[in-house]
Short mmCIF file of C-alpha atoms in Angstrom, two decimals:
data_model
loop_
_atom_site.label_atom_id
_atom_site.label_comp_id
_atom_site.label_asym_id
_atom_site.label_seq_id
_atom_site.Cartn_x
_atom_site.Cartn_y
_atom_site.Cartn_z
CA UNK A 1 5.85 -16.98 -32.30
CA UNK A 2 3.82 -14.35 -30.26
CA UNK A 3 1.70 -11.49 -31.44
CA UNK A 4 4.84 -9.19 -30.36
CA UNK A 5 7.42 -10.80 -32.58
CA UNK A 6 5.20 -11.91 -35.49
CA UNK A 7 6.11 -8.57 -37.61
CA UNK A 8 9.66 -7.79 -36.01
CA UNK A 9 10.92 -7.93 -39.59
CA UNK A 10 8.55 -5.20 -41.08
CA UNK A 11 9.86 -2.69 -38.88
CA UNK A 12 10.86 0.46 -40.67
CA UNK A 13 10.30 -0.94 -44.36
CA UNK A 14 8.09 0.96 -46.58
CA UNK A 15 4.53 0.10 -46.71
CA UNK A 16 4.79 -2.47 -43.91
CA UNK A 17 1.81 -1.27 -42.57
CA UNK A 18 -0.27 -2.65 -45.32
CA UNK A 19 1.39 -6.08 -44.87
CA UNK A 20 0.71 -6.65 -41.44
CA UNK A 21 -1.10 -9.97 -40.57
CA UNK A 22 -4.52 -8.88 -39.40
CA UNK A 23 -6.94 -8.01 -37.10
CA UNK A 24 -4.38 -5.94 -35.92
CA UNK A 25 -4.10 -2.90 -33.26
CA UNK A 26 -2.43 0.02 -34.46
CA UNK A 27 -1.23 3.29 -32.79
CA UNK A 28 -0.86 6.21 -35.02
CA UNK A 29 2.42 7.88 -33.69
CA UNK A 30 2.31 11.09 -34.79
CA UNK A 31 -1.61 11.56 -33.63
CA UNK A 32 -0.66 9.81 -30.42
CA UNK A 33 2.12 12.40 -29.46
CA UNK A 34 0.38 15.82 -30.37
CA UNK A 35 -2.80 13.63 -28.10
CA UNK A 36 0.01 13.71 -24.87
CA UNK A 37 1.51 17.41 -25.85
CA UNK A 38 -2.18 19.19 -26.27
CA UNK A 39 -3.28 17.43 -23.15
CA UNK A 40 -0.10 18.30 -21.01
CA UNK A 41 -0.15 21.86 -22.65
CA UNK A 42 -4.11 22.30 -21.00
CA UNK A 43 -2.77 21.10 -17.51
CA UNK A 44 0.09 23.31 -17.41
CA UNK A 45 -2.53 26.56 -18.29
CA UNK A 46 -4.80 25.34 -15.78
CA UNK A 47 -2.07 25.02 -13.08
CA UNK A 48 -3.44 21.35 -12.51
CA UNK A 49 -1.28 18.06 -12.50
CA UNK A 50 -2.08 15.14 -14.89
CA UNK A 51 -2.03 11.34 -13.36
CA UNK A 52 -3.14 9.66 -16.33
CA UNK A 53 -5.00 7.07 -16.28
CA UNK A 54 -3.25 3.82 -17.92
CA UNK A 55 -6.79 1.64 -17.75
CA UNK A 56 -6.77 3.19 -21.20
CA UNK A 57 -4.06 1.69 -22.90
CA UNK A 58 -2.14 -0.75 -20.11
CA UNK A 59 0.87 0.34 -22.14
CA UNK A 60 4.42 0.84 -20.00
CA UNK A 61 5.79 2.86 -23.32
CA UNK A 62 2.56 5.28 -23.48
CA UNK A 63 2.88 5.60 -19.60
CA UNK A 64 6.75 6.81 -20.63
CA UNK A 65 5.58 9.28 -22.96
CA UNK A 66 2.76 10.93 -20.75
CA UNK A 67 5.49 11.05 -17.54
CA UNK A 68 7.86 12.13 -19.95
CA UNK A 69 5.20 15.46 -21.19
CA UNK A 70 5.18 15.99 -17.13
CA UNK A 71 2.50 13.50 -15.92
CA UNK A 72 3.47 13.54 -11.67
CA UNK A 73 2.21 9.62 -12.11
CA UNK A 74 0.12 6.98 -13.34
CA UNK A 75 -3.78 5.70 -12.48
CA UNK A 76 -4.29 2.03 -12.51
CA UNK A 77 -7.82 0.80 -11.91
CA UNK A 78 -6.26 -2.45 -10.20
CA UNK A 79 -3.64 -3.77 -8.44
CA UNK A 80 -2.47 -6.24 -11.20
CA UNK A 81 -2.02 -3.08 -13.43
CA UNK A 82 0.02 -1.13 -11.25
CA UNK A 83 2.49 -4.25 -10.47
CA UNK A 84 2.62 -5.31 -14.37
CA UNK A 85 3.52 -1.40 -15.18
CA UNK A 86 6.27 -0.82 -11.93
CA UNK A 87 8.00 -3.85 -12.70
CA UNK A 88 10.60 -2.15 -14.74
CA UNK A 89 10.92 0.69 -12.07
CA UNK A 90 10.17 3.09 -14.70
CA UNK A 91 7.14 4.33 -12.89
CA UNK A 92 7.22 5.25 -8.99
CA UNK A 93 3.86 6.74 -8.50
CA UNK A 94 0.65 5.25 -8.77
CA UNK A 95 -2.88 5.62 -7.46
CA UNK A 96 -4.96 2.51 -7.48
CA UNK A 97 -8.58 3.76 -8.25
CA UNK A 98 -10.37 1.10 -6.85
CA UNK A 99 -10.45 -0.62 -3.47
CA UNK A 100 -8.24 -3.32 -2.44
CA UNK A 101 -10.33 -5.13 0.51
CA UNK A 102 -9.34 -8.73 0.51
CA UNK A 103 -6.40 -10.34 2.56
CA UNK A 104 -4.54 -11.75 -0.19
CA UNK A 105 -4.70 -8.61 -2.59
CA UNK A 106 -3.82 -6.62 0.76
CA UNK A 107 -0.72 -8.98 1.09
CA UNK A 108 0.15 -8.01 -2.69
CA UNK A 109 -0.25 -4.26 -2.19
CA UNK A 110 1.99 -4.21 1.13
CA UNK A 111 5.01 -5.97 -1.95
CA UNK A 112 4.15 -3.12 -4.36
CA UNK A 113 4.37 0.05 -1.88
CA UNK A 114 7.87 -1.66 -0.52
CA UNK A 115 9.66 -1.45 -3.98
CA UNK A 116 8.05 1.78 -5.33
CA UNK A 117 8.30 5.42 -4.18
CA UNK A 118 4.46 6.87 -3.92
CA UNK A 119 1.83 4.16 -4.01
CA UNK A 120 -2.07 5.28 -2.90
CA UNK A 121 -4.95 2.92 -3.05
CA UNK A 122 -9.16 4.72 -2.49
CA UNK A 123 -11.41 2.99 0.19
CA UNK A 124 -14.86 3.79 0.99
CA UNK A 125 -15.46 1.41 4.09
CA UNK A 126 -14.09 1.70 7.88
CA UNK A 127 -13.32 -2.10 7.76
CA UNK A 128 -11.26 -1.67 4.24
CA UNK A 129 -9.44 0.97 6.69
CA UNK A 130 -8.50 -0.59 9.37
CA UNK A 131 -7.08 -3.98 7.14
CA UNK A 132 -5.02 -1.81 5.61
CA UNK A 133 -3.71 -0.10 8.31
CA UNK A 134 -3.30 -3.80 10.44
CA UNK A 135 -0.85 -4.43 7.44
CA UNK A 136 1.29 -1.33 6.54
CA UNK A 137 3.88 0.16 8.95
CA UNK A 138 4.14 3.58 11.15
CA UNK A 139 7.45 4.28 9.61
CA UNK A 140 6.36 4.17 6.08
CA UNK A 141 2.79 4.59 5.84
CA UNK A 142 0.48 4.22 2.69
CA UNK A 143 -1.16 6.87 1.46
CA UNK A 144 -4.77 6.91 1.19
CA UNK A 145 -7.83 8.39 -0.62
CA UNK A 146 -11.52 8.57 0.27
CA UNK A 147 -13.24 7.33 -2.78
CA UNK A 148 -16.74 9.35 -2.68
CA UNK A 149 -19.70 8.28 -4.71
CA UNK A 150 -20.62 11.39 -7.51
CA UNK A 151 -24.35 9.17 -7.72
CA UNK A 152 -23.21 6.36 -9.99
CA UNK A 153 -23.88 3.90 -6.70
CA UNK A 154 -20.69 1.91 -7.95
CA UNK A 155 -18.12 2.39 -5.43
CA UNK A 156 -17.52 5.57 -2.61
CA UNK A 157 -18.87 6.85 0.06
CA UNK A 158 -22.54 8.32 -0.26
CA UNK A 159 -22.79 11.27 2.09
CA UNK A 160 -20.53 14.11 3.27
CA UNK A 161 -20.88 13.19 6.80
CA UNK A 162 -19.29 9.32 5.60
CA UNK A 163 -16.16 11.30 4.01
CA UNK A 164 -15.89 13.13 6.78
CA UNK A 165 -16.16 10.14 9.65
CA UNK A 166 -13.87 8.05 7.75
CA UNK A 167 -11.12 10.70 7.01
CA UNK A 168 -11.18 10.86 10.95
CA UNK A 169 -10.78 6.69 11.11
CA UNK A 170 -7.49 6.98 8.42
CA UNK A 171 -5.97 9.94 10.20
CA UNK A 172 -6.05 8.14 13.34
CA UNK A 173 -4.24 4.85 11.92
CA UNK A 174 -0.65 5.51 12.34
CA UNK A 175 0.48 3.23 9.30
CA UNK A 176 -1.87 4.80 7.11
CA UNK A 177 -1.97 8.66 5.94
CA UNK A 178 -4.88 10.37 4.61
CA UNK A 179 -3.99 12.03 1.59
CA UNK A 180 -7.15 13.45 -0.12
CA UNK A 181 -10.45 12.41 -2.23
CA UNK A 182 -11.10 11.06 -5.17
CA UNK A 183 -14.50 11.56 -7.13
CA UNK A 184 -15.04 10.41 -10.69
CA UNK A 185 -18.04 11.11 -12.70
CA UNK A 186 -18.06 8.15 -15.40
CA UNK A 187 -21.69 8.38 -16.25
CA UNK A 188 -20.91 12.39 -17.36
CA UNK A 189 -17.73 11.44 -19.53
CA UNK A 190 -19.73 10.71 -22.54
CA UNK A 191 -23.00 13.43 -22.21
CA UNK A 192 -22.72 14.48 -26.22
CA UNK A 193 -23.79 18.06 -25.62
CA UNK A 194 -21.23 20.25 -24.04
CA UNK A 195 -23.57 22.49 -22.57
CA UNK A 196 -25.50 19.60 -20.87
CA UNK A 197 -22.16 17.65 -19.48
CA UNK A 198 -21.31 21.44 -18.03
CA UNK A 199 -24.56 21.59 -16.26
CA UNK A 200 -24.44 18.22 -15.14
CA UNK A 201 -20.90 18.73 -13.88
CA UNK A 202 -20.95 22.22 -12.17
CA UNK A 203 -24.25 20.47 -10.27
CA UNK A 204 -21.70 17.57 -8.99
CA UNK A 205 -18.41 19.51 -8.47
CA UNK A 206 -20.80 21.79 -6.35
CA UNK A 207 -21.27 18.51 -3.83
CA UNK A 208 -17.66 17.82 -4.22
CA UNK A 209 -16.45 21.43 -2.94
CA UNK A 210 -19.03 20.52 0.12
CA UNK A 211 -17.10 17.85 0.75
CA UNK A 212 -13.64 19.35 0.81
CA UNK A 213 -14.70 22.13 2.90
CA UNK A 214 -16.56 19.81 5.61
CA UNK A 215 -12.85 18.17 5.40
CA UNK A 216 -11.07 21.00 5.99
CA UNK A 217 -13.60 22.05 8.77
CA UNK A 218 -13.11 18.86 10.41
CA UNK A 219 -8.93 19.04 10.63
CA UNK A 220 -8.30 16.32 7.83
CA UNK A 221 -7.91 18.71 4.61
CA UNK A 222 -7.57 17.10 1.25
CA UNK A 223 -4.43 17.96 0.09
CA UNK A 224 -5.27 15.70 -3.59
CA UNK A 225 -8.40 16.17 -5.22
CA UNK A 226 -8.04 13.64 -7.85
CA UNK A 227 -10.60 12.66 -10.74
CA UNK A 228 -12.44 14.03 -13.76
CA UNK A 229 -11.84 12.60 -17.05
CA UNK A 230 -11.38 12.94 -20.83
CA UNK A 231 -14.97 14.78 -21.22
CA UNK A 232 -14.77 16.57 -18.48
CA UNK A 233 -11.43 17.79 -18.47
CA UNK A 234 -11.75 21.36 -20.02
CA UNK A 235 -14.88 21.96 -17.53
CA UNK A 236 -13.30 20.20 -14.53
CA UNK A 237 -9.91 22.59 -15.70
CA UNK A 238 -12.33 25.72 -15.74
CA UNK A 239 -14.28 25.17 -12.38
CA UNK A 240 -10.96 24.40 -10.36
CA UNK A 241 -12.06 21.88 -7.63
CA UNK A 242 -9.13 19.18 -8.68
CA UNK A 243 -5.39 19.06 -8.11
CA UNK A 244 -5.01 16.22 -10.37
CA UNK A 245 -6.84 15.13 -13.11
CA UNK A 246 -6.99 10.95 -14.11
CA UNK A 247 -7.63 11.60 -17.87
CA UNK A 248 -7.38 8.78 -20.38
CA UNK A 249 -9.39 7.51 -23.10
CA UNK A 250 -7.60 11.22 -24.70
CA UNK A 251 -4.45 9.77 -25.84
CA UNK A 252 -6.73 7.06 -28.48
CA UNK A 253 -9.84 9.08 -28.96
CA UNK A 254 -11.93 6.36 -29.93
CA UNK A 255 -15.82 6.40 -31.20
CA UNK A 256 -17.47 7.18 -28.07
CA UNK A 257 -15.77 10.38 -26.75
CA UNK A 258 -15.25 11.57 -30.77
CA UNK A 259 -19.14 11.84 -31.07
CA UNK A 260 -18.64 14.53 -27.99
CA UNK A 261 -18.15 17.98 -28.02
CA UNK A 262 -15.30 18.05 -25.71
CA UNK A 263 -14.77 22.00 -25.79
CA UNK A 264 -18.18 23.54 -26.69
CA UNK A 265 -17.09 24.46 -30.35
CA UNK A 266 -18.00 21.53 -32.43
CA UNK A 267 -14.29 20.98 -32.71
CA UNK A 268 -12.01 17.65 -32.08
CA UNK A 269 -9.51 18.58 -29.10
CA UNK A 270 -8.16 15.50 -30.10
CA UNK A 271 -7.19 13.19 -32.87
CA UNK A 272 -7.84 9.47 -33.38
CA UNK A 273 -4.88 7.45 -32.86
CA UNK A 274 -5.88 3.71 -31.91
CA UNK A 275 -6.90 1.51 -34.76
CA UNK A 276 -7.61 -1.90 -35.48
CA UNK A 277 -6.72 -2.59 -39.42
CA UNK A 278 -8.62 -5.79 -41.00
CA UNK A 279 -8.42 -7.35 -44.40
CA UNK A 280 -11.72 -8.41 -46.80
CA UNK A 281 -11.96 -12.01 -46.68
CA UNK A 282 -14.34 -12.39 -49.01
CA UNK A 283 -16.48 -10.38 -51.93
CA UNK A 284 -19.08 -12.23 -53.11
CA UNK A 285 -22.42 -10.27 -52.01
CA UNK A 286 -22.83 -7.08 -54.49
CA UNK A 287 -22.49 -3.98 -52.22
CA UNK A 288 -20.81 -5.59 -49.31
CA UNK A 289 -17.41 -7.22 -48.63
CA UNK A 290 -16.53 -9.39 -45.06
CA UNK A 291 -13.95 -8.86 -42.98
CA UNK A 292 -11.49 -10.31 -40.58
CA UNK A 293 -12.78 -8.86 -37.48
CA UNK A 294 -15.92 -9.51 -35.38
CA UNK A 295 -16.66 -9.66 -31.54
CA UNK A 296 -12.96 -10.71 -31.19
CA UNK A 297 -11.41 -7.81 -32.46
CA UNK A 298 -13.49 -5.34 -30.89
CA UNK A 299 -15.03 -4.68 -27.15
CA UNK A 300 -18.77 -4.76 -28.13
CA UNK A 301 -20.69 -2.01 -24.61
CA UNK A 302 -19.62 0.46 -26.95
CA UNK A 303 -21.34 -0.06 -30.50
CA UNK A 304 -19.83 -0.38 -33.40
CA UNK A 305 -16.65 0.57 -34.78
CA UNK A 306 -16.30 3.25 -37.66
CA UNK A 307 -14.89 3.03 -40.90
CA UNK A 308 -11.53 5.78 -40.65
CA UNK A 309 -10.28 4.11 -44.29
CA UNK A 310 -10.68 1.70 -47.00
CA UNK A 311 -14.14 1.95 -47.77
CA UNK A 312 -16.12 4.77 -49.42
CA UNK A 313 -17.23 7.23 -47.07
CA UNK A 314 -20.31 6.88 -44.69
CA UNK A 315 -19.64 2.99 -45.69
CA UNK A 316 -21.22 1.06 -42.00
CA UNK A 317 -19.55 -1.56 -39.84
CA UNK A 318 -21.72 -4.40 -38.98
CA UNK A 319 -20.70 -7.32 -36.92
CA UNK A 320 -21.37 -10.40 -38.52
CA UNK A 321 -20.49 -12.91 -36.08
CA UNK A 322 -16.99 -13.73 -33.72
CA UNK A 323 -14.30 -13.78 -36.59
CA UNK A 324 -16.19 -11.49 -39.48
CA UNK A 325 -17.74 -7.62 -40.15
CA UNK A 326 -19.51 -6.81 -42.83
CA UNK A 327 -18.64 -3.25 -44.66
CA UNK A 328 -21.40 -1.64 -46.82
CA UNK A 329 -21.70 -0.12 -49.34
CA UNK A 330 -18.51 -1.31 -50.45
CA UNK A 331 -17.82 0.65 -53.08
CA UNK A 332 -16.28 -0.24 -56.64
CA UNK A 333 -12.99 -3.00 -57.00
CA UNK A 334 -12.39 -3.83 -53.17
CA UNK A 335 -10.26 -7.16 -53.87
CA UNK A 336 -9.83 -9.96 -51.31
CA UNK A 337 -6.95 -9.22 -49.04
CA UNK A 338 -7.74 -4.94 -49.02
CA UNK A 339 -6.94 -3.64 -46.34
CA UNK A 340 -10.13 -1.06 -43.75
CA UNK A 341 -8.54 0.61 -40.84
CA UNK A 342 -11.46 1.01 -38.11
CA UNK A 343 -11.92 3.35 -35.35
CA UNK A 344 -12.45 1.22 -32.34
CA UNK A 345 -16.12 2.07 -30.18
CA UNK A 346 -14.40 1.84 -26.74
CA UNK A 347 -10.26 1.76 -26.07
CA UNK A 348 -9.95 0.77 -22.88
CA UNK A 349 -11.62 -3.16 -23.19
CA UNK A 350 -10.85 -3.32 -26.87
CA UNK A 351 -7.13 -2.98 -26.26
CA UNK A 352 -7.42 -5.79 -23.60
CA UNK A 353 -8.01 -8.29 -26.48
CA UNK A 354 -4.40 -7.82 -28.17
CA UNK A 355 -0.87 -8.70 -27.12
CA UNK A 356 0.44 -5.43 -28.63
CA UNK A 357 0.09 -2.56 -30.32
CA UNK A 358 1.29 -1.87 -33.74
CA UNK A 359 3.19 1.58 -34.21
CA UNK A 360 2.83 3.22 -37.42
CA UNK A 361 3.96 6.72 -39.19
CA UNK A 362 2.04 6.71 -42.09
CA UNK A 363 2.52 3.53 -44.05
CA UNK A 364 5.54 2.20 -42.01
CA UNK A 365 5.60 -0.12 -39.18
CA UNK A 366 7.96 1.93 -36.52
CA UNK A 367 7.81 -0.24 -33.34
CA UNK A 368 5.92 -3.25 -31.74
CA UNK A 369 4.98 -2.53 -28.01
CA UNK A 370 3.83 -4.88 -25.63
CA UNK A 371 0.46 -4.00 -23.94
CA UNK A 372 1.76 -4.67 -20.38
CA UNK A 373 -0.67 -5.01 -18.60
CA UNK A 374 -3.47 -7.03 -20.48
CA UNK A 375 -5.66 -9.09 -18.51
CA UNK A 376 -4.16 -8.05 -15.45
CA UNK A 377 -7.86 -7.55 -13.94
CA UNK A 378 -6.83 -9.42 -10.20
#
């Protein structure tokens, strides 16, 4: 039996939650909806469109919800992501964030943009160009961004003159059409201090706006100005420079962007809705009980994860090996088989070690969903 089936009969029976075989990943419900409605509510203020991106939480039923709250698509970071969540034909408009250079992935993105409506893939190199563009036909042409570097030296062009030369090399490609930029600033997401991510970020939207103008100048105007992110958003939504915005890690709030002050206030924007539950295995050591889940329940470039329940509070997480954790102090009468719920340290490669995500309303098991797109990194 799979991960996805395994608690099919707890569904909807009281306290089902608690008897869920564990580690486990869990979506709070109620947090993960007012997550969507709060970020759709911003975007409609702001008078600026939400893709989401679904690198996040690879989920087709999240992806459902955010189009549903008025998302005009979906992000993928690759191509096996964006086929895994069109299969259905529930989703018709994607932007792949990162290049697609080789002949074989080429082959595979020609098969996605026949079946859905609004497929765009980034490049950042004349030769990614033109093997696109030997592929793709005149009468339906792909759309394309120009992926631009904001310093991170990871993928995009580096200079303004770059953008502008190879806007000039897709808008002469029949079978391709140049659509607009993309510019993400991953290395700003997570700057704790609102007041330094601002600075930070007015300095690189600044270089962006350059960019767009020398576009415009040049006869190739970006009509999408795609990017930003979860820590940026209520900056990027105040400066004005994007069209869309690929937010993500919003809908799960995990530990990393819930140590930052998103809006400048101290306050949480948003709530913490992705969990992984775990169950003490063993008691023995005064002060400290073990539990079910180590380095394969949790994606470790992000720390460690943080007690939300089950333990007293300021009790630590330590990792204690592949299978265990270590929770301390304890507290008083934690019994073998208790139950810690656990905020995870980063979403997006922690939910790429389940099979599926375990819905909860308070104590109840509501639904089971598949995460479709796991391991779909090719």
């Amino acid at each position: 039996m799979t991960d996805l089936h395994l608690h099919d009969y707890l569904i909807d029976l009281p306290g089902s939650r608690a008897a869920l075989n564990t580690p486990v990943l869990v979506i709070d419900r109620d947090a993960l909806d007012r997550n969507i409605a709060r970020m759709a509510d911003f975007a409609t203020g702001k008078g600026v469109k939400l893709r989401p991106h679904t690198k996040t939480h690879k989920s087709l039923d999240v992806a459902r919800l955010q189009l549903a709250a008025g998302a005009v698509g979906i992000c993928c970071a690759k191509l096996g992501e964006a086929e895994a969540l069109t299969d259905s034909g529930e989703v018709d408009s994607v932007l792949i964030t990162s290049p697609v250079v080789s002949a074989p992935a080429i082959a595979r993105l020609k098969a996605l943009h026949d079946r859905i409506a609004d497929l765009m893939v980034v490049v950042d190199h004349p030769d990614n160009v033109r093997a696109l563009a030997a592929v793709f036909p005149a009468d339906r042409p792909l759309g394309v961004l120009i992926d631009i570097d904001p310093g991170i030296h990871r993928t995009g062009v580096t200079s303004l003159d770059a953008a502008v030369a190879l806007a000039s090399d897709i808008a002469a490609q029949p079978s391709l059409r140049f659509k607009g930029v993309q510019y993400y600033c991953g290395v700003h997401q997570h700057i704790a201090s609102y007041a330094d991510r601002r600075t930070a970020i007015e300095e690189r939207t600044a270089y962006l706006t350059t960019i767009v103008t020398a576009l415009q100048a040049a006869g190739t105007p970006a009509g999408i100005v795609s990017g930003g992110g979860t820590g940026t958003h209520r900056i990027d939504g105040d400066l004005g420079a994007f069209t869309e915005l690929q937010v993500g890690s919003y809908v799960f709030m995990d530990r990393q962007y819930a140590e930052c002050d998103l809006g400048g206030h101290g306050e949480q924007l948003f709530e913490t809705s992705l969990f992984v539950d775990a169950r003490v295995v063993s008691a023995n050591t005064p002060g400290m009980i073990t539990i079910d889940a180590g380095f394969k329940a949790f994606a470790t470039d992000g720390g460690s994860p943080v007690v939300a329940n089950g333990a007293p509070e300021g009790a630590a997480y330590r990792f204690m090996g592949d299978e265990h954790g270590a929770i301390f102090p304890s507290g008083e009468g934690r019994r073998l088989a208790d139950v810690v719920s656990l905020q995870v340290p980063h979403c997006d490669p922690t939910v790429n070690l389940y099979d599926a995500y375990h819905v909860v309303r308070g104590d109840v098991l509501v639904d089971i969903w598949p995460v479709t797109a796991r391991g779909r990194s090719r």
